[in-house]
Amino acid sequence: MKHHANDLIMLFNDLFRETDRTLLVSGGEEPEYIPARTPDGLAQVVFAHDYYASALHEISHWCIAGAQRRKLNDYGYWYCPDGRNAEQQMAFEKVEVKPQALEWLFSVAAGSGFHVSVDNLTGSGSDEENFRNKVWAQTQVYLKNGLPDRADRFYRTLLAFYERQALVAEAWSSEQRFNDLNPGPNYEC
């Protein structure tokens, strides 16, 4: 199955343009969240280079951000690029667990691949296996307790669009088997 970023743009914008006054926008060099500039304006979730996975990741951040954070550029978070020290990496991973868990759920709903990312190839303090386990544990919490409202709406939209309602339980079962058998960095449904 082909996965196109334009499909995510259509789905997201149909779902959230009016209700949450937010658009998903492709093509930034770097991902960015831009809040609405006026009361009747639209916020923008910008993802990088028309990449499908980048769109899912940025949507995940938006789904978690509360009302106050959605008034701030990039939700008010700092971003320290690749090359973080151990302390900076711990702070990064703490913020990334929930979005990456949602991104994993979205990727299963869409039938696309997912890769846990510590995003720190040249830095120190990364323990990819430990981080992957934290993301998996958060994914299990979401499956047990439910997703945040906007995430749940998007997840259900993905399931319907990609016609995966009947396949999702089987996909999670294979994700668990894969996780148990091979703790490597790549997870594919």
Short mmCIF file of N, CA, C and O in Angstrom, two decimals, residues 90-165:
data_model
loop_
_atom_site.label_atom_id
_atom_site.label_comp_id
_atom_site.label_asym_id
_atom_site.label_seq_id
_atom_site.Cartn_x
_atom_site.Cartn_y
_atom_site.Cartn_z
N MET A 90 18.09 13.13 28.06
CA MET A 90 17.04 12.67 28.99
C MET A 90 15.82 13.58 28.91
O MET A 90 14.69 13.10 28.90
N ALA A 91 16.03 14.89 28.84
CA ALA A 91 14.91 15.83 28.72
C ALA A 91 14.17 15.62 27.41
O ALA A 91 12.94 15.62 27.37
N PHE A 92 14.91 15.42 26.32
CA PHE A 92 14.31 15.16 25.01
C PHE A 92 13.44 13.90 25.06
O PHE A 92 12.29 13.90 24.63
N GLU A 93 13.99 12.83 25.57
CA GLU A 93 13.26 11.55 25.59
C GLU A 93 12.03 11.63 26.48
O GLU A 93 10.99 11.05 26.16
N LYS A 94 12.09 12.37 27.57
CA LYS A 94 10.93 12.52 28.45
C LYS A 94 9.76 13.16 27.70
O LYS A 94 8.61 12.76 27.84
N VAL A 95 10.07 14.15 26.86
CA VAL A 95 9.04 14.84 26.09
C VAL A 95 8.56 14.00 24.91
O VAL A 95 7.42 14.13 24.47
N GLU A 96 9.40 13.11 24.39
CA GLU A 96 9.10 12.36 23.18
C GLU A 96 8.35 11.05 23.38
O GLU A 96 7.84 10.49 22.42
N VAL A 97 8.27 10.53 24.59
CA VAL A 97 7.65 9.21 24.80
C VAL A 97 6.20 9.21 24.33
O VAL A 97 5.79 8.34 23.55
N LYS A 98 5.40 10.15 24.78
CA LYS A 98 3.98 10.15 24.43
C LYS A 98 3.74 10.40 22.93
O LYS A 98 2.94 9.69 22.32
N PRO A 99 4.40 11.39 22.32
CA PRO A 99 4.17 11.57 20.89
C PRO A 99 4.60 10.35 20.07
O PRO A 99 3.92 9.98 19.11
N GLN A 100 5.71 9.73 20.43
CA GLN A 100 6.14 8.58 19.65
C GLN A 100 5.21 7.39 19.88
O GLN A 100 4.99 6.59 18.96
N ALA A 101 4.62 7.27 21.06
CA ALA A 101 3.63 6.22 21.27
C ALA A 101 2.40 6.46 20.39
O ALA A 101 1.87 5.52 19.77
N LEU A 102 1.94 7.71 20.31
CA LEU A 102 0.81 8.02 19.42
C LEU A 102 1.19 7.79 17.96
O LEU A 102 0.39 7.25 17.19
N GLU A 103 2.40 8.20 17.60
CA GLU A 103 2.84 7.99 16.22
C GLU A 103 2.83 6.50 15.88
O GLU A 103 2.45 6.11 14.78
N TRP A 104 3.22 5.67 16.81
CA TRP A 104 3.19 4.22 16.61
C TRP A 104 1.76 3.75 16.37
O TRP A 104 1.47 3.00 15.44
N LEU A 105 0.84 4.21 17.21
CA LEU A 105 -0.57 3.87 17.04
C LEU A 105 -1.08 4.33 15.67
O LEU A 105 -1.77 3.58 14.97
N PHE A 106 -0.75 5.55 15.29
CA PHE A 106 -1.19 6.07 13.99
C PHE A 106 -0.61 5.23 12.85
O PHE A 106 -1.29 4.95 11.87
N SER A 107 0.65 4.84 12.98
CA SER A 107 1.26 4.06 11.90
C SER A 107 0.61 2.69 11.76
O SER A 107 0.43 2.19 10.65
N VAL A 108 0.23 2.07 12.87
CA VAL A 108 -0.47 0.79 12.79
C VAL A 108 -1.85 1.00 12.16
O VAL A 108 -2.28 0.22 11.31
N ALA A 109 -2.53 2.07 12.55
CA ALA A 109 -3.85 2.35 11.98
C ALA A 109 -3.77 2.58 10.47
O ALA A 109 -4.69 2.21 9.74
N ALA A 110 -2.66 3.16 10.02
CA ALA A 110 -2.49 3.44 8.59
C ALA A 110 -1.82 2.29 7.84
O ALA A 110 -1.79 2.29 6.61
N GLY A 111 -1.24 1.35 8.57
CA GLY A 111 -0.52 0.26 7.92
C GLY A 111 0.83 0.70 7.39
O GLY A 111 1.35 0.12 6.44
N SER A 112 1.41 1.71 8.01
CA SER A 112 2.73 2.20 7.58
C SER A 112 3.78 1.80 8.61
O SER A 112 3.45 1.38 9.72
N GLY A 113 5.03 1.95 8.25
CA GLY A 113 6.12 1.60 9.16
C GLY A 113 6.31 2.64 10.25
O GLY A 113 5.90 3.78 10.12
N PHE A 114 6.93 2.21 11.33
CA PHE A 114 7.25 3.10 12.43
C PHE A 114 8.66 2.79 12.93
O PHE A 114 9.04 1.64 13.03
N HIS A 115 9.39 3.84 13.25
CA HIS A 115 10.74 3.68 13.79
C HIS A 115 10.88 4.58 15.02
O HIS A 115 10.72 5.80 14.90
N VAL A 116 11.16 3.99 16.17
CA VAL A 116 11.45 4.78 17.36
C VAL A 116 12.70 5.60 17.08
O VAL A 116 13.64 5.11 16.47
N SER A 117 12.71 6.86 17.51
CA SER A 117 13.85 7.72 17.22
C SER A 117 14.33 8.43 18.47
O SER A 117 13.56 9.16 19.10
N VAL A 118 15.61 8.22 18.82
CA VAL A 118 16.22 8.99 19.90
C VAL A 118 16.80 10.29 19.35
O VAL A 118 17.20 11.16 20.12
N ASP A 119 16.88 10.42 18.01
CA ASP A 119 17.25 11.67 17.34
C ASP A 119 18.54 12.28 17.90
O ASP A 119 18.61 13.47 18.15
N ASN A 120 19.54 11.44 18.14
CA ASN A 120 20.78 11.94 18.72
C ASN A 120 21.96 11.09 18.26
O ASN A 120 22.65 10.47 19.06
N LEU A 121 22.21 11.07 16.98
CA LEU A 121 23.22 10.19 16.41
C LEU A 121 24.64 10.54 16.84
O LEU A 121 25.48 9.65 16.98
N THR A 122 24.93 11.82 17.05
CA THR A 122 26.30 12.20 17.38
C THR A 122 26.46 12.63 18.83
O THR A 122 27.54 13.05 19.23
N GLY A 123 25.41 12.51 19.63
CA GLY A 123 25.49 12.94 21.02
C GLY A 123 25.72 11.78 21.96
O GLY A 123 26.05 10.67 21.55
N SER A 124 25.52 12.05 23.24
CA SER A 124 25.71 11.01 24.25
C SER A 124 24.44 10.86 25.07
O SER A 124 23.53 11.67 24.99
N GLY A 125 24.39 9.80 25.85
CA GLY A 125 23.29 9.60 26.77
C GLY A 125 22.09 8.89 26.18
O GLY A 125 21.07 8.75 26.84
N SER A 126 22.19 8.42 24.95
CA SER A 126 21.06 7.72 24.33
C SER A 126 21.12 6.24 24.68
O SER A 126 22.17 5.62 24.56
N ASP A 127 20.01 5.71 25.10
CA ASP A 127 19.85 4.26 25.30
C ASP A 127 18.61 3.88 24.52
O ASP A 127 17.50 3.91 25.04
N GLU A 128 18.81 3.58 23.24
CA GLU A 128 17.68 3.37 22.33
C GLU A 128 16.76 2.24 22.80
O GLU A 128 15.54 2.36 22.72
N GLU A 129 17.31 1.16 23.30
CA GLU A 129 16.48 0.04 23.75
C GLU A 129 15.61 0.47 24.93
O GLU A 129 14.42 0.17 24.97
N ASN A 130 16.18 1.19 25.87
CA ASN A 130 15.41 1.67 27.02
C ASN A 130 14.31 2.63 26.57
O ASN A 130 13.17 2.55 27.03
N PHE A 131 14.65 3.53 25.66
CA PHE A 131 13.65 4.48 25.15
C PHE A 131 12.55 3.74 24.41
O PHE A 131 11.36 4.02 24.59
N ARG A 132 12.90 2.77 23.57
CA ARG A 132 11.91 1.99 22.84
C ARG A 132 10.96 1.30 23.81
O ARG A 132 9.75 1.28 23.60
N ASN A 133 11.49 0.76 24.90
CA ASN A 133 10.65 0.11 25.90
C ASN A 133 9.69 1.10 26.56
O ASN A 133 8.55 0.76 26.86
N LYS A 134 10.15 2.33 26.79
CA LYS A 134 9.28 3.36 27.37
C LYS A 134 8.16 3.73 26.39
O LYS A 134 7.02 3.93 26.80
N VAL A 135 8.51 3.84 25.11
CA VAL A 135 7.50 4.16 24.10
C VAL A 135 6.49 3.02 24.01
O VAL A 135 5.28 3.25 23.96
N TRP A 136 6.97 1.78 24.02
CA TRP A 136 6.07 0.62 23.98
C TRP A 136 5.14 0.61 25.19
O TRP A 136 3.94 0.39 25.06
N ALA A 137 5.70 0.88 26.39
CA ALA A 137 4.88 0.90 27.61
C ALA A 137 3.80 1.98 27.52
O ALA A 137 2.65 1.75 27.89
N GLN A 138 4.15 3.17 27.00
CA GLN A 138 3.16 4.23 26.85
C GLN A 138 2.10 3.85 25.83
O GLN A 138 0.92 4.14 26.00
N THR A 139 2.50 3.15 24.78
CA THR A 139 1.54 2.68 23.78
C THR A 139 0.53 1.75 24.44
O THR A 139 -0.68 1.85 24.19
N GLN A 140 1.01 0.88 25.30
CA GLN A 140 0.13 -0.05 26.01
C GLN A 140 -0.83 0.70 26.94
O GLN A 140 -2.00 0.33 27.07
N VAL A 141 -0.35 1.76 27.57
CA VAL A 141 -1.22 2.60 28.42
C VAL A 141 -2.33 3.20 27.57
O VAL A 141 -3.51 3.19 27.96
N TYR A 142 -1.98 3.74 26.41
CA TYR A 142 -2.99 4.31 25.52
C TYR A 142 -4.00 3.25 25.08
O TYR A 142 -5.20 3.51 25.04
N LEU A 143 -3.53 2.07 24.75
CA LEU A 143 -4.45 1.01 24.32
C LEU A 143 -5.38 0.59 25.44
O LEU A 143 -6.54 0.27 25.21
N LYS A 144 -4.89 0.59 26.65
CA LYS A 144 -5.71 0.18 27.81
C LYS A 144 -6.66 1.29 28.25
O LYS A 144 -7.84 1.04 28.51
N ASN A 145 -6.16 2.53 28.34
CA ASN A 145 -6.92 3.63 28.93
C ASN A 145 -7.58 4.56 27.93
O ASN A 145 -8.34 5.43 28.30
N GLY A 146 -7.22 4.43 26.66
CA GLY A 146 -7.77 5.31 25.64
C GLY A 146 -6.83 6.43 25.28
O GLY A 146 -5.93 6.79 26.04
N LEU A 147 -7.04 6.98 24.11
CA LEU A 147 -6.20 8.06 23.59
C LEU A 147 -6.81 9.41 23.95
O LEU A 147 -8.03 9.51 24.16
N PRO A 148 -5.98 10.46 23.96
CA PRO A 148 -6.55 11.81 24.09
C PRO A 148 -7.56 12.04 22.95
O PRO A 148 -7.46 11.45 21.89
N ASP A 149 -8.53 12.92 23.19
CA ASP A 149 -9.65 13.10 22.27
C ASP A 149 -9.23 13.32 20.82
O ASP A 149 -9.68 12.61 19.92
N ARG A 150 -8.38 14.30 20.55
CA ARG A 150 -7.99 14.59 19.16
C ARG A 150 -7.23 13.42 18.55
O ARG A 150 -7.42 13.08 17.39
N ALA A 151 -6.39 12.77 19.36
CA ALA A 151 -5.65 11.60 18.88
C ALA A 151 -6.60 10.46 18.55
O ALA A 151 -6.44 9.77 17.54
N ASP A 152 -7.61 10.27 19.38
CA ASP A 152 -8.57 9.21 19.14
C ASP A 152 -9.35 9.46 17.86
O ASP A 152 -9.56 8.55 17.06
N ARG A 153 -9.76 10.70 17.63
CA ARG A 153 -10.49 11.02 16.40
C ARG A 153 -9.62 10.77 15.16
O ARG A 153 -10.09 10.22 14.17
N PHE A 154 -8.34 11.17 15.24
CA PHE A 154 -7.46 10.96 14.10
C PHE A 154 -7.17 9.47 13.89
O PHE A 154 -7.18 8.98 12.76
N TYR A 155 -6.94 8.76 14.96
CA TYR A 155 -6.69 7.31 14.91
C TYR A 155 -7.86 6.60 14.22
O TYR A 155 -7.66 5.79 13.31
N ARG A 156 -9.07 6.91 14.64
CA ARG A 156 -10.26 6.28 14.05
C ARG A 156 -10.43 6.67 12.57
O ARG A 156 -10.86 5.85 11.75
N THR A 157 -10.07 7.89 12.25
CA THR A 157 -10.12 8.33 10.86
C THR A 157 -9.13 7.55 10.01
O THR A 157 -9.46 7.12 8.89
N LEU A 158 -7.92 7.35 10.53
CA LEU A 158 -6.92 6.55 9.81
C LEU A 158 -7.41 5.12 9.61
O LEU A 158 -7.27 4.55 8.52
N LEU A 159 -7.96 4.52 10.66
CA LEU A 159 -8.46 3.14 10.55
C LEU A 159 -9.51 3.04 9.44
O LEU A 159 -9.47 2.11 8.64
N ALA A 160 -10.42 3.99 9.39
CA ALA A 160 -11.48 3.95 8.38
C ALA A 160 -10.91 4.21 6.98
O ALA A 160 -11.25 3.48 6.03
N PHE A 161 -10.06 5.21 6.84
CA PHE A 161 -9.52 5.57 5.54
C PHE A 161 -8.70 4.42 4.93
O PHE A 161 -8.81 4.13 3.75
N TYR A 162 -7.88 3.80 5.75
CA TYR A 162 -7.02 2.71 5.25
C TYR A 162 -7.68 1.33 5.39
O TYR A 162 -7.05 0.32 5.11
N GLU A 163 -8.95 1.34 5.82
CA GLU A 163 -9.74 0.11 5.95
C GLU A 163 -9.00 -0.95 6.77
O GLU A 163 -8.85 -2.09 6.37
N ARG A 164 -8.56 -0.54 7.97
CA ARG A 164 -7.76 -1.43 8.81
C ARG A 164 -8.45 -1.81 10.12
O ARG A 164 -7.82 -2.41 10.98
N GLN A 165 -9.73 -1.50 10.28
CA GLN A 165 -10.41 -1.82 11.53
C GLN A 165 -10.26 -3.28 11.89
O GLN A 165 -9.97 -3.63 13.03
#
